[in-house]
PDB file of C-alpha atoms in Angstrom:
ATOM      1  CA  MET A 191       0.000   0.000   0.000  1.00 42.00           C
ATOM      2  CA  PHE A 192       1.438   3.350  -0.942  1.00 45.00           C
ATOM      3  CA  GLY A 193       0.961   6.254   1.317  1.00 51.00           C
ATOM      4  CA  VAL A 194       2.141   9.887   1.173  1.00 57.00           C
ATOM      5  CA  LEU A 195      -0.849  11.075  -0.802  1.00 71.00           C
ATOM      6  CA  PRO A 196      -3.409  10.593   2.008  1.00 75.00           C
ATOM      7  CA  SER A 197      -1.730  13.223   4.173  1.00 80.00           C
ATOM      8  CA  THR A 198      -1.617  15.798   1.379  1.00 83.00           C
ATOM      9  CA  LEU A 199      -4.957  15.130  -0.295  1.00 84.00           C
ATOM     10  CA  PRO A 200      -6.964  17.616   1.816  1.00 86.00           C
ATOM     11  CA  TYR A 201      -4.535  20.411   0.882  1.00 90.00           C
ATOM     12  CA  ILE A 202      -4.689  19.449  -2.781  1.00 89.00           C
ATOM     13  CA  ARG A 203      -8.482  19.366  -2.792  1.00 87.00           C
ATOM     14  CA  SER A 204      -8.737  22.724  -1.005  1.00 92.00           C
ATOM     15  CA  GLY A 205      -6.378  24.362  -3.508  1.00 92.00           C
ATOM     16  CA  GLN A 206      -3.729  25.095  -0.861  1.00 95.00           C
ATOM     17  CA  LEU A 207      -1.308  22.769  -2.612  1.00 91.00           C
ATOM     18  CA  ARG A 208      -0.704  22.566  -6.351  1.00 92.00           C
ATOM     19  CA  VAL A 209       0.434  19.172  -7.563  1.00 90.00           C
ATOM     20  CA  LEU A 210       2.840  19.038 -10.466  1.00 91.00           C
ATOM     21  CA  GLY A 211       3.138  15.269 -10.626  1.00 91.00           C
ATOM     22  CA  VAL A 212       2.888  12.044  -8.684  1.00 90.00           C
ATOM     23  CA  THR A 213       5.943   9.895  -8.098  1.00 89.00           C
ATOM     24  CA  THR A 214       4.274   6.573  -8.791  1.00 86.00           C
ATOM     25  CA  THR A 215       4.735   4.997 -12.215  1.00 87.00           C
ATOM     26  CA  LYS A 216       1.154   5.709 -13.231  1.00 87.00           C
ATOM     27  CA  ARG A 217      -1.417   8.410 -12.627  1.00 90.00           C
ATOM     28  CA  GLN A 218      -3.504   8.164  -9.491  1.00 86.00           C
ATOM     29  CA  ASP A 219      -7.253   7.588  -9.883  1.00 85.00           C
ATOM     30  CA  VAL A 220      -7.896  10.131  -7.139  1.00 86.00           C
ATOM     31  CA  LEU A 221      -5.968  12.792  -9.146  1.00 88.00           C
ATOM     32  CA  PRO A 222      -6.586  11.807 -12.780  1.00 88.00           C
ATOM     33  CA  GLY A 223      -5.457  15.134 -14.236  1.00 91.00           C
ATOM     34  CA  VAL A 224      -2.075  14.999 -12.533  1.00 92.00           C
ATOM     35  CA  PRO A 225       0.666  13.326 -14.572  1.00 94.00           C
ATOM     36  CA  ALA A 226       3.046  10.702 -13.253  1.00 93.00           C
ATOM     37  CA  ILE A 227       6.665  11.885 -13.272  1.00 94.00           C
ATOM     38  CA  ASP A 228       7.336   8.650 -15.181  1.00 93.00           C
ATOM     39  CA  GLU A 229       5.595  10.268 -18.170  1.00 95.00           C
ATOM     40  CA  PHE A 230       8.452  12.791 -18.398  1.00 93.00           C
ATOM     41  CA  LEU A 231      11.260  10.780 -16.872  1.00 94.00           C
ATOM     42  CA  PRO A 232      10.649   7.125 -17.788  1.00 94.00           C
ATOM     43  CA  GLY A 233      11.395   4.686 -15.007  1.00 89.00           C
ATOM     44  CA  TYR A 234      11.134   7.276 -12.245  1.00 90.00           C
ATOM     45  CA  GLU A 235       9.394   6.072  -9.113  1.00 89.00           C
ATOM     46  CA  ALA A 236       9.751   7.144  -5.507  1.00 89.00           C
ATOM     47  CA  SER A 237       6.822   5.930  -3.472  1.00 84.00           C
ATOM     48  CA  GLY A 238       6.280   5.355   0.188  1.00 83.00           C
ATOM     49  CA  TRP A 239       4.693   2.100   1.223  1.00 86.00           C
ATOM     50  CA  TYR A 240       3.454   0.237   4.240  1.00 87.00           C
ATOM     51  CA  GLY A 241       3.774  -3.455   4.915  1.00 91.00           C
ATOM     52  CA  ILE A 242       3.139  -5.884   7.710  1.00 93.00           C
ATOM     53  CA  ALA A 243       5.869  -8.170   8.976  1.00 93.00           C
ATOM     54  CA  ALA A 244       6.187 -10.766  11.708  1.00 95.00           C
ATOM     55  CA  PRO A 245       9.232 -11.551  13.833  1.00 96.00           C
ATOM     56  CA  LYS A 246      11.750 -14.008  12.441  1.00 94.00           C
ATOM     57  CA  GLY A 247      10.846 -17.509  13.527  1.00 96.00           C
ATOM     58  CA  THR A 248       7.092 -16.945  13.543  1.00 97.00           C
ATOM     59  CA  PRO A 249       5.532 -20.336  12.719  1.00 97.00           C
ATOM     60  CA  ALA A 250       4.570 -20.705   9.060  1.00 96.00           C
ATOM     61  CA  GLU A 251       0.938 -21.490   9.893  1.00 97.00           C
ATOM     62  CA  ILE A 252       0.625 -18.158  11.728  1.00 97.00           C
ATOM     63  CA  VAL A 253       2.277 -16.261   8.875  1.00 97.00           C
ATOM     64  CA  ASP A 254      -0.049 -17.980   6.397  1.00 96.00           C
ATOM     65  CA  LYS A 255      -3.124 -17.173   8.496  1.00 97.00           C
ATOM     66  CA  LEU A 256      -2.110 -13.512   8.869  1.00 96.00           C
ATOM     67  CA  ASN A 257      -1.384 -13.283   5.140  1.00 96.00           C
ATOM     68  CA  LYS A 258      -4.761 -14.795   4.249  1.00 97.00           C
ATOM     69  CA  GLU A 259      -6.663 -12.423   6.548  1.00 96.00           C
ATOM     70  CA  ILE A 260      -4.727  -9.317   5.500  1.00 95.00           C
ATOM     71  CA  ASN A 261      -5.280 -10.093   1.810  1.00 95.00           C
ATOM     72  CA  ALA A 262      -8.981 -10.674   2.523  1.00 96.00           C
ATOM     73  CA  GLY A 263      -9.168  -7.302   4.275  1.00 95.00           C
ATOM     74  CA  LEU A 264      -7.455  -5.570   1.362  1.00 93.00           C
ATOM     75  CA  ALA A 265      -9.911  -7.249  -1.044  1.00 94.00           C
ATOM     76  CA  ASP A 266     -12.963  -6.059   0.914  1.00 96.00           C
ATOM     77  CA  PRO A 267     -14.897  -3.594  -1.295  1.00 96.00           C
ATOM     78  CA  GLY A 268     -15.363  -1.078   1.533  1.00 96.00           C
ATOM     79  CA  THR A 269     -11.705  -1.178   2.477  1.00 93.00           C
ATOM     80  CA  LYS A 270     -10.642  -0.921  -1.160  1.00 91.00           C
ATOM     81  CA  GLN A 271     -12.872   2.103  -1.725  1.00 90.00           C
ATOM     82  CA  ARG A 272     -11.734   3.900   1.432  1.00 89.00           C
ATOM     83  CA  LEU A 273      -8.069   3.365   0.618  1.00 87.00           C
ATOM     84  CA  ALA A 274      -8.639   4.438  -3.000  1.00 84.00           C
ATOM     85  CA  ASP A 275     -10.377   7.604  -1.762  1.00 83.00           C
ATOM     86  CA  LEU A 276      -7.238   8.337   0.242  1.00 82.00           C
ATOM     87  CA  GLY A 277      -5.063   7.879  -2.827  1.00 80.00           C
ATOM     88  CA  CYS A 278      -3.545   4.578  -1.759  1.00 83.00           C
ATOM     89  CA  LEU A 279      -2.531   1.957  -4.261  1.00 81.00           C
ATOM     90  CA  ILE A 280      -3.268  -1.458  -2.835  1.00 85.00           C
ATOM     91  CA  PHE A 281      -1.263  -4.560  -3.425  1.00 85.00           C
ATOM     92  CA  GLY A 282      -1.349  -7.817  -1.553  1.00 89.00           C
ATOM     93  CA  GLY A 283       0.316 -11.110  -2.200  1.00 93.00           C
ATOM     94  CA  SER A 284       2.293 -13.809  -0.516  1.00 95.00           C
ATOM     95  CA  PRO A 285       5.047 -13.476   2.080  1.00 94.00           C
ATOM     96  CA  ALA A 286       7.500 -14.414  -0.700  1.00 94.00           C
ATOM     97  CA  ASP A 287       6.134 -11.590  -2.893  1.00 94.00           C
ATOM     98  CA  PHE A 288       6.627  -9.126  -0.040  1.00 93.00           C
ATOM     99  CA  ALA A 289      10.162 -10.388   0.665  1.00 93.00           C
ATOM    100  CA  LYS A 290      11.041  -9.934  -3.016  1.00 95.00           C
ATOM    101  CA  PHE A 291       9.537  -6.422  -3.004  1.00 93.00           C
ATOM    102  CA  VAL A 292      11.464  -5.414   0.134  1.00 94.00           C
ATOM    103  CA  ALA A 293      14.718  -6.813  -1.276  1.00 96.00           C
ATOM    104  CA  ALA A 294      14.219  -4.806  -4.489  1.00 94.00           C
ATOM    105  CA  GLU A 295      13.505  -1.636  -2.479  1.00 93.00           C
ATOM    106  CA  ILE A 296      16.656  -2.139  -0.405  1.00 95.00           C
ATOM    107  CA  GLU A 297      18.709  -2.648  -3.559  1.00 96.00           C
ATOM    108  CA  ARG A 298      17.222   0.422  -5.252  1.00 93.00           C
ATOM    109  CA  TRP A 299      17.672   2.798  -2.324  1.00 93.00           C
ATOM    110  CA  THR A 300      21.134   1.458  -1.483  1.00 96.00           C
ATOM    111  CA  LYS A 301      22.201   2.540  -4.976  1.00 95.00           C
ATOM    112  CA  VAL A 302      20.716   6.000  -4.389  1.00 93.00           C
ATOM    113  CA  VAL A 303      22.503   6.360  -1.051  1.00 95.00           C
ATOM    114  CA  HIS A 304      25.825   5.315  -2.584  1.00 96.00           C
ATOM    115  CA  ALA A 305      25.418   7.510  -5.675  1.00 96.00           C
ATOM    116  CA  ALA A 306      24.648  10.504  -3.468  1.00 96.00           C
ATOM    117  CA  GLY A 307      27.603   9.741  -1.206  1.00 96.00           C
ATOM    118  CA  LEU A 308      25.407   9.735   1.889  1.00 95.00           C
ATOM    119  CA  LYS A 309      26.779   8.485   5.186  1.00 92.00           C
ATOM    120  CA  ALA A 310      25.118   7.851   8.533  1.00 87.00           C
ATOM    121  CA  GLU A 311      26.138  10.291  11.234  1.00 88.00           C
TER     122      GLU A 311
END
């Protein structure tokens, strides 16, 4: 689930904030007239996201049960509509899908940190 848009949406709707583009790879349904930066700079994406994780060593049957229930919640029409109204993009999947996603995010942002020469202080 992606998430910076919900906090800014009231300002956008009131006209206090002018949006030049969204940083997801496609336009947002909640802001259809606002282009994705990807339209001008192909491949650009910088999105926040939320995920749910369990401690290492959590029994597989518990992980599977949590995954099933979370995916069911995300598939609920009311939940889907509310999150869409907030500008969230919803994606569910398996624990393996999430692990692959997190690994790709770590790889991507590690490259950014190194290219920018950033160091922890």
